mmCIF file of C-alpha atoms in Angstrom:
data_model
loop_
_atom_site.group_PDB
_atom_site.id
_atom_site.type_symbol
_atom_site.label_atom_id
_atom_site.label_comp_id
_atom_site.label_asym_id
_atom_site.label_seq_id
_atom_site.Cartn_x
_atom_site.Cartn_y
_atom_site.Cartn_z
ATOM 1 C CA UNK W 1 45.179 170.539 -90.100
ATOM 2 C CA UNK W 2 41.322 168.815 -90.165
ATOM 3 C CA UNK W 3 39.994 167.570 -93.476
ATOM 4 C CA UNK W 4 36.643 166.628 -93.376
ATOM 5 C CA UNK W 5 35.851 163.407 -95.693
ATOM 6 C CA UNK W 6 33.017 161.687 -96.302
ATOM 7 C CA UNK W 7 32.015 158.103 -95.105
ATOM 8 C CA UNK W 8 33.053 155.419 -98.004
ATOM 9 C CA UNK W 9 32.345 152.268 -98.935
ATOM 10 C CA UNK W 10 34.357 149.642 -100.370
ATOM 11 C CA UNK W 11 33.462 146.257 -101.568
ATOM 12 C CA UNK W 12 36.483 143.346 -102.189
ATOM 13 C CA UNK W 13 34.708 141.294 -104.600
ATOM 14 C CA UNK W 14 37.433 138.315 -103.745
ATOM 15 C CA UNK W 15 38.673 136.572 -107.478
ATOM 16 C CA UNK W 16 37.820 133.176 -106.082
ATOM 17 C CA UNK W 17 35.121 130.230 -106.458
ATOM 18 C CA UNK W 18 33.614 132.253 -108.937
ATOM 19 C CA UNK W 19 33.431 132.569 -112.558
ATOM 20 C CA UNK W 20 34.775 135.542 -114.003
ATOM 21 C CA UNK W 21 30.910 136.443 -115.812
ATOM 22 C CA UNK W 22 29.376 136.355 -112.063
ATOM 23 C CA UNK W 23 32.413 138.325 -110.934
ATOM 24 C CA UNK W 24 31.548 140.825 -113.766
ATOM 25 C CA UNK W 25 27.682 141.353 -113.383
ATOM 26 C CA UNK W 26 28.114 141.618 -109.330
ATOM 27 C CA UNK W 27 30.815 144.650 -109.966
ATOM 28 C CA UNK W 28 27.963 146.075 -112.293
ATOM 29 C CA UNK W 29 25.162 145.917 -109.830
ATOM 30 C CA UNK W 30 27.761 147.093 -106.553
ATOM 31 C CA UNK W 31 28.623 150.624 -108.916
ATOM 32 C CA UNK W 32 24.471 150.803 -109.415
ATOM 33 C CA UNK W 33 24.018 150.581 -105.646
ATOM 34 C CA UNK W 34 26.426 153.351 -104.521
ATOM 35 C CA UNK W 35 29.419 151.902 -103.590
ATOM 36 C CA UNK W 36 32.062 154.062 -103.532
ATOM 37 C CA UNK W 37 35.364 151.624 -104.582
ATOM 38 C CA UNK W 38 35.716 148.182 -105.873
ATOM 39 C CA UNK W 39 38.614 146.471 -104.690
ATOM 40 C CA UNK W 40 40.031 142.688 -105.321
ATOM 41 C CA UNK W 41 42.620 140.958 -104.338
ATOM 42 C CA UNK W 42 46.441 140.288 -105.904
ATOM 43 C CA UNK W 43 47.225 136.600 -105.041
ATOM 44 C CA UNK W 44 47.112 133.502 -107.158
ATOM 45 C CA UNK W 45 45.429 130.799 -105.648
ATOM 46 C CA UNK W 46 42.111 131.070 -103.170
ATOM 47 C CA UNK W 47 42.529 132.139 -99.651
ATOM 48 C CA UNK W 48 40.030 130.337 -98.503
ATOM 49 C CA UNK W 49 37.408 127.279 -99.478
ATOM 50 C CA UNK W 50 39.093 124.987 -101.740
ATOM 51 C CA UNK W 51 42.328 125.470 -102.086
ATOM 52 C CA UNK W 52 42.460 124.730 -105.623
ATOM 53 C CA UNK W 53 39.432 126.808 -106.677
ATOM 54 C CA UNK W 54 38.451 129.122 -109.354
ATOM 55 C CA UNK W 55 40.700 131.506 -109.410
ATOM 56 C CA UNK W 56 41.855 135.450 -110.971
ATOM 57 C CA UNK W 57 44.672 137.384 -111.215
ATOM 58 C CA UNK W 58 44.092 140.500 -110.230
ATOM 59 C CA UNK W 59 45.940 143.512 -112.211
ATOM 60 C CA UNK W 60 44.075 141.747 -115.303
ATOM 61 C CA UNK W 61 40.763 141.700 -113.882
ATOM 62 C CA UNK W 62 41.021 145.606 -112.681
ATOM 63 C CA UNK W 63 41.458 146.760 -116.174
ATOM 64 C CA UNK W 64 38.693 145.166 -117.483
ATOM 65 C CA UNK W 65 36.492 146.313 -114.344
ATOM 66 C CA UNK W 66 38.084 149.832 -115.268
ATOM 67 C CA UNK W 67 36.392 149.308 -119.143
ATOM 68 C CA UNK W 68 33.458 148.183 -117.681
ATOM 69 C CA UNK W 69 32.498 150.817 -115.050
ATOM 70 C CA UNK W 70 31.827 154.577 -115.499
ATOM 71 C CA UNK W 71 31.602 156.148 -111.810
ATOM 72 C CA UNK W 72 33.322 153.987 -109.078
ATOM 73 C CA UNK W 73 36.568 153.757 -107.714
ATOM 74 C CA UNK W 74 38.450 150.483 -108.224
ATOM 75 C CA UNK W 75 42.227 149.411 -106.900
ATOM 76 C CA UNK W 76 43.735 145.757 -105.190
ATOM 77 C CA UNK W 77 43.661 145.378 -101.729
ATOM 78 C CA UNK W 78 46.206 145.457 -101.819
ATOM 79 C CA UNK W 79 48.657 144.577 -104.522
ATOM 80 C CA UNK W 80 51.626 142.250 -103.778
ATOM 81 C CA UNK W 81 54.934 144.450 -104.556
ATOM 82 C CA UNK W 82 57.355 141.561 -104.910
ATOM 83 C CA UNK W 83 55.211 139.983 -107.890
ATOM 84 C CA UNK W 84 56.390 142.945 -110.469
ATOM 85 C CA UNK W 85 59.086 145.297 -110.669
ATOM 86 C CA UNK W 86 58.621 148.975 -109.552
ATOM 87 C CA UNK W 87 58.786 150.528 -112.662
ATOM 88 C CA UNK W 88 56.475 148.199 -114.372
ATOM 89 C CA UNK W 89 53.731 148.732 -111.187
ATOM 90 C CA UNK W 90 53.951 152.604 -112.299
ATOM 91 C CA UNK W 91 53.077 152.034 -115.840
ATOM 92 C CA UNK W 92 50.217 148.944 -115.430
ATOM 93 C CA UNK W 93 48.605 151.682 -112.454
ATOM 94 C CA UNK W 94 48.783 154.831 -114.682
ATOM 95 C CA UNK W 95 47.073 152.817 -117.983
ATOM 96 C CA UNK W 96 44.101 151.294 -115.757
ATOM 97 C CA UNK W 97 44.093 154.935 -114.696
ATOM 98 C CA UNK W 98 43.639 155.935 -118.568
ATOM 99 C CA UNK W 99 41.223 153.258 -118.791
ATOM 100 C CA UNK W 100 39.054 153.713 -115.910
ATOM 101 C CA UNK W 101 39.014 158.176 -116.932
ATOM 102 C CA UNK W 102 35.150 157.866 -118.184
ATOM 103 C CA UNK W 103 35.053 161.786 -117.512
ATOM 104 C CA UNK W 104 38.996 162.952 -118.194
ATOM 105 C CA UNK W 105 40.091 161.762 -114.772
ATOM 106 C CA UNK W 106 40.865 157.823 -113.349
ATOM 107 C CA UNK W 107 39.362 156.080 -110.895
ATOM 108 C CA UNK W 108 42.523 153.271 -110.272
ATOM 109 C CA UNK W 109 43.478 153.621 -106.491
ATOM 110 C CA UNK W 110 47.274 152.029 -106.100
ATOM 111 C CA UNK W 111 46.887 149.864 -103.632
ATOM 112 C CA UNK W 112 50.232 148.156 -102.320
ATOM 113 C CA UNK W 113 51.317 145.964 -99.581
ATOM 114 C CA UNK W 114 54.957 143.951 -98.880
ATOM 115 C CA UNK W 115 53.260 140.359 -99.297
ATOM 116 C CA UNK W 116 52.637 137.322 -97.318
ATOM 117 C CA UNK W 117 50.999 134.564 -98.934
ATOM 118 C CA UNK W 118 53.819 132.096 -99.118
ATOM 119 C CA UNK W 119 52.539 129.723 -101.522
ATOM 120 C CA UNK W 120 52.224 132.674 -103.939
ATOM 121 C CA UNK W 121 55.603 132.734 -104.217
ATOM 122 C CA UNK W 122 56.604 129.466 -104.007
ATOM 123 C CA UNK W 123 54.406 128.260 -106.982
ATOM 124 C CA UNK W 124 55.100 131.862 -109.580
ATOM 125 C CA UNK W 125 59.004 131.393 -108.404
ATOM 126 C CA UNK W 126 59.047 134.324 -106.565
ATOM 127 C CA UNK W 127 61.539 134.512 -103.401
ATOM 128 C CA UNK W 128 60.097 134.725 -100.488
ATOM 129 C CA UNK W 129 62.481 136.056 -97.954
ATOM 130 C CA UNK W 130 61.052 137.633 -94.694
ATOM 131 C CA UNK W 131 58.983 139.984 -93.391
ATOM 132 C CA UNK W 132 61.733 142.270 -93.153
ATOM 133 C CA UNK W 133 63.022 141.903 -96.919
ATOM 134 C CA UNK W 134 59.721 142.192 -98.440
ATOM 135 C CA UNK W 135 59.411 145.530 -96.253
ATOM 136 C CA UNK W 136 62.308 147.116 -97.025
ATOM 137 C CA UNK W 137 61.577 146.195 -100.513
ATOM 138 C CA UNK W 138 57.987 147.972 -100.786
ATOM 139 C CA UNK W 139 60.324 151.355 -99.068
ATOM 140 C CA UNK W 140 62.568 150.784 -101.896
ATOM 141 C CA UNK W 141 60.085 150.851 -104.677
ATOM 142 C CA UNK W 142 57.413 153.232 -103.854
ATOM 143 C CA UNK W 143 60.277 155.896 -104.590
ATOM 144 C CA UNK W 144 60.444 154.446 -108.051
ATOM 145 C CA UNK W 145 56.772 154.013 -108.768
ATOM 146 C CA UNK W 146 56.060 157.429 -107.773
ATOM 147 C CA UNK W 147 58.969 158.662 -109.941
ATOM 148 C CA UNK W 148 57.951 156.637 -113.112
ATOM 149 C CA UNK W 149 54.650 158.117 -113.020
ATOM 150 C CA UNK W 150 56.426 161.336 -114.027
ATOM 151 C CA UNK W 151 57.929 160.208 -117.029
ATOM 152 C CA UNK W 152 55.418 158.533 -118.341
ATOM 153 C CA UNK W 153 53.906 159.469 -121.771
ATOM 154 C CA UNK W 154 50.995 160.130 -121.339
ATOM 155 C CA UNK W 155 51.030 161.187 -117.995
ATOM 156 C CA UNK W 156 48.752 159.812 -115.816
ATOM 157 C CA UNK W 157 45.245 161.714 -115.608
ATOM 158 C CA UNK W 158 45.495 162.662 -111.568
ATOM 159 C CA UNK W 159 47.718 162.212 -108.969
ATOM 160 C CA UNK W 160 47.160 158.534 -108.726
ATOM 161 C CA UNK W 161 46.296 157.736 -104.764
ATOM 162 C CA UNK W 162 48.222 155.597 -103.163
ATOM 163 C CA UNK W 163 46.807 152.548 -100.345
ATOM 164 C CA UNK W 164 49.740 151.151 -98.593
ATOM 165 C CA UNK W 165 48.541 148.016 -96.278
ATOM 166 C CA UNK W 166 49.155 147.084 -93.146
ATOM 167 C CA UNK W 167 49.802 147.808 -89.419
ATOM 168 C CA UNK W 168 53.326 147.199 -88.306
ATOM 169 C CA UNK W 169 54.173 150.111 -85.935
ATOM 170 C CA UNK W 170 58.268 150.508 -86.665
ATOM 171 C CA UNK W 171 58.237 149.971 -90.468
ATOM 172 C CA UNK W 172 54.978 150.047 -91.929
ATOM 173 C CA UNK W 173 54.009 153.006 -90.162
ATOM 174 C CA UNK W 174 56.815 154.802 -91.366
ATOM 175 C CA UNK W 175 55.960 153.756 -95.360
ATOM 176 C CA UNK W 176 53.010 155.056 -94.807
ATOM 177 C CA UNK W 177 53.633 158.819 -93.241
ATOM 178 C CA UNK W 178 55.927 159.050 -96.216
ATOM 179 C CA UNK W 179 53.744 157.763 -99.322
ATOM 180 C CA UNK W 180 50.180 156.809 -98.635
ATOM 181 C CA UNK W 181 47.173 158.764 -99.100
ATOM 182 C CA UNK W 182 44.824 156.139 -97.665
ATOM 183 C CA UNK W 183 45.971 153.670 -94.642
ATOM 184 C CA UNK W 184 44.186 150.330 -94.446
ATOM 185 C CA UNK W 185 44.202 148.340 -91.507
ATOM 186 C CA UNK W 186 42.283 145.703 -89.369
ATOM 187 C CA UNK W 187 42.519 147.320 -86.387
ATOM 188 C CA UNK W 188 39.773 148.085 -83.361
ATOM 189 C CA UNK W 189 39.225 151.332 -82.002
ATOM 190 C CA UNK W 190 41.548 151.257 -79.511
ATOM 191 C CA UNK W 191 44.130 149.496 -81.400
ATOM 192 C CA UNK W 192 43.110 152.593 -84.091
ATOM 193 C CA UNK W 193 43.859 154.894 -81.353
ATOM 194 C CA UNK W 194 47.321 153.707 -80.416
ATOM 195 C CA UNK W 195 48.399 153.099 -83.836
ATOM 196 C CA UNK W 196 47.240 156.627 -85.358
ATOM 197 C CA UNK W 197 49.370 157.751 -82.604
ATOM 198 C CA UNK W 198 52.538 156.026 -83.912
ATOM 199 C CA UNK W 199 51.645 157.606 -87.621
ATOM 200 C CA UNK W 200 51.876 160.993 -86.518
ATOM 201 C CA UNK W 201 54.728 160.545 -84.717
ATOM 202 C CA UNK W 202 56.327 158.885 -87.935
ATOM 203 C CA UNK W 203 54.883 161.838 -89.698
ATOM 204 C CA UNK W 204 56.848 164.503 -87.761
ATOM 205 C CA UNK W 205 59.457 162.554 -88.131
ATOM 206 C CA UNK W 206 59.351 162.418 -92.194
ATOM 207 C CA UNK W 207 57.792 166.382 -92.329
ATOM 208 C CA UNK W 208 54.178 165.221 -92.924
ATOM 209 C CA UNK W 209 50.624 166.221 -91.972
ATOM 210 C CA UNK W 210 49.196 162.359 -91.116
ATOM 211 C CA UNK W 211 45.897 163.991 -90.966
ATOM 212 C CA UNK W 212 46.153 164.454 -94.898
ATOM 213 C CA UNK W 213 46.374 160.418 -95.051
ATOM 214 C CA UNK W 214 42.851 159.068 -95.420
ATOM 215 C CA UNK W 215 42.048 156.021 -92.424
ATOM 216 C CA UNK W 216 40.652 153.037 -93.799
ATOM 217 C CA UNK W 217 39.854 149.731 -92.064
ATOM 218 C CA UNK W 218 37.654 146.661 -92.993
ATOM 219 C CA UNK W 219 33.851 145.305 -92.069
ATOM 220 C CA UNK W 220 34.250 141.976 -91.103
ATOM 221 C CA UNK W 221 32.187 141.405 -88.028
ATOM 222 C CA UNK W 222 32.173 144.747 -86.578
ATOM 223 C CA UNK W 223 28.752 146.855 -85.865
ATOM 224 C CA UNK W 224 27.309 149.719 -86.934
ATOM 225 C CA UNK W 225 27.956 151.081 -83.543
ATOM 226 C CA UNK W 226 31.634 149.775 -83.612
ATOM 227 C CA UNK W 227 32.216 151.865 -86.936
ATOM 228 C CA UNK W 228 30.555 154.785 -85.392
ATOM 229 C CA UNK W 229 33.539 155.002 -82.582
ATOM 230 C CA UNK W 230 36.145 154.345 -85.354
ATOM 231 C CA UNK W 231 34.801 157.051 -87.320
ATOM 232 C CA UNK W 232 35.046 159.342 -84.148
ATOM 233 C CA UNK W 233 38.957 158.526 -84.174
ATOM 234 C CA UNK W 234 39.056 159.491 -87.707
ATOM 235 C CA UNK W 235 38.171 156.470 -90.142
ATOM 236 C CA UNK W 236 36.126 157.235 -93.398
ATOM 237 C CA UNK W 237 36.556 154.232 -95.425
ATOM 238 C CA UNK W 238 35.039 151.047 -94.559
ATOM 239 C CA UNK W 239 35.033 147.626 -96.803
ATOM 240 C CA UNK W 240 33.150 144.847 -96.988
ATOM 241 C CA UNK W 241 34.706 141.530 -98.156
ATOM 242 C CA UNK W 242 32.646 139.309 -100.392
ATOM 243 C CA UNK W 243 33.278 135.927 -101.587
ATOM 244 C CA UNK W 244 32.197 132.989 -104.505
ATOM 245 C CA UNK W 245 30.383 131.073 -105.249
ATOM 246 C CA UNK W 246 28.171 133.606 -104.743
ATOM 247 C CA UNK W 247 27.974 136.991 -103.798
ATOM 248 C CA UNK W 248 25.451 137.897 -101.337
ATOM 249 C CA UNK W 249 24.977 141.857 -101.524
ATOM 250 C CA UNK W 250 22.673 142.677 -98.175
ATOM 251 C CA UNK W 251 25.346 143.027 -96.107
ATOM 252 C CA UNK W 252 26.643 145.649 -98.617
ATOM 253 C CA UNK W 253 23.239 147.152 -98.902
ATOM 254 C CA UNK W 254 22.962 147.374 -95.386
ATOM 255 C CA UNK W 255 26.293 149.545 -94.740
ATOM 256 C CA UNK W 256 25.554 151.940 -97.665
ATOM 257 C CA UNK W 257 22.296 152.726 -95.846
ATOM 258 C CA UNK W 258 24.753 153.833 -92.725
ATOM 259 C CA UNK W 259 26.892 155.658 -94.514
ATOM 260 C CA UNK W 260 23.945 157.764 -96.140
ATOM 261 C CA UNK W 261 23.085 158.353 -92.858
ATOM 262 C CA UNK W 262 26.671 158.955 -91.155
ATOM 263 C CA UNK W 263 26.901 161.296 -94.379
ATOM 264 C CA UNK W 264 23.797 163.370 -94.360
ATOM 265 C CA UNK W 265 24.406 165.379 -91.084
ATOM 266 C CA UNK W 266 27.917 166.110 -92.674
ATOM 267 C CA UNK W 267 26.421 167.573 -96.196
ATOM 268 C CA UNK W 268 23.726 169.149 -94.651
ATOM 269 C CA UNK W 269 26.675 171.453 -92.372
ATOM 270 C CA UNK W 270 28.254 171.830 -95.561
#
């Protein structure tokens, strides 16, 4: 099966080196430009700059962002599974998604990863254990988010889409043929190549269509023409990462003007 998508645009307005009434008005002018989803971050302490700058937490700072905007998407990229238990995960996603449904239906993306950032856990009291115990523990729990949402009173207001994370070609891979909706990963286009690859062959192995699982990767320092091969392999959602103390928005302006034009051959087939 093909689905056909259009190009999107995400923006990571990163929690750090900021105040939080900067961090608000920049989310406010990114939904007037066009972009498509707002994402942050779900660590505790700056990633990079000072390392004991300004500084958000993330879950609180989508729900207001869900208040505050009317049309875009919004989600963590990604959420940190070992910082809250599964079942509490499913509730906090499915009330942003009450908050953020301007029109009857949300806008929260759940956006999930195993972890990394060590001093995260070492300074909350979270263990840290390994790469392969965080894993295993983000395949243990998406079971239980996924089943909480179905219990929940209210429900939630769609079938909340789930981001998983990450790139690792036994394990990762394998979380994602069986839960994601949207895969996000770092990877160039003929890392892209090799790795879709692996998800399809994860996807037989689990009974699902990996073509149904949107392909996301980030900006960074690629090109224009270095999107337009990754988009021939099948990517559709591209974000830009932005940073305090400021926020400078041209780069952001500058990819929604490519995606209008990746776009406008596709609606005008349509």
């Amino acid at each position: 099966m093909t689905i056909s998508r259009p190009i999107r645009i995400g923006v990571q307005i990163a929690p750090q080196h900021a105040r939080y009434e900067l961090i608000r008005d920049v989310a406010a002018e990114l939904e007037q430009m066009g972009a498509d989803i707002l994402f942050n971050w779900d660590h505790f302490f700056p990633l990079s700059g000072e390392r004991d700058g300004l500084h958000f937490e993330s879950w609180s700072m989508l729900a207001a962002l869900a208040e505050q905007t009317s049309s875009v998407e919004l989600g963590s990229l990604v959420n940190c599974n070992s910082y809250r238990n599964p079942n509490l995960q499913a509730d906090m996603a499915r009330t942003i998604d009450h908050i953020s449904a301007k029109g009857g239906v949300g806008r929260f993306i759940f956006g999930t990863g195993a972890g990394w950032f060590e001093r995260d856990y070492d300074e909350y009291g979270y263990e840290f254990g390994t790469p392969g115990t965080r894993i295993a523990a983000l395949a243990r729990d998406l079971p239980i988010i996924r089943d909480r949402w179905t219990k929940l009173n209210p429900a939630p207001t769609r079938q909340i889409p789930i981001l998983i994370g990450g790139g690792g070609e036994k394990k990762t891979l394998r979380i994602v043929a069986e839960h994601a909706d949207i895969w996000h990963s770092f990877s160039d286009a003929a890392t892209l190549e090799r790795k879709l690859g692996i998800l399809a062959q994860h996807g037989e192995a689990v009974g699902r269509d990996t073509s149904e699982i949107e392909v996301s990767t980030e900006v960074r320092t690629i090109s224009h023409e270095d999107a337009d091969d990754l988009v021939g392999l099948g990517a559709t959602l591209f974000t830009i990462g932005l940073s305090g103390p400021s926020y400078d928005l041209e780069k952001v302006r500058d990819w929604l003007a490519w995606r209008d034009e990746q776009n406008a051959p596709r609606a005008s087939a349509e």
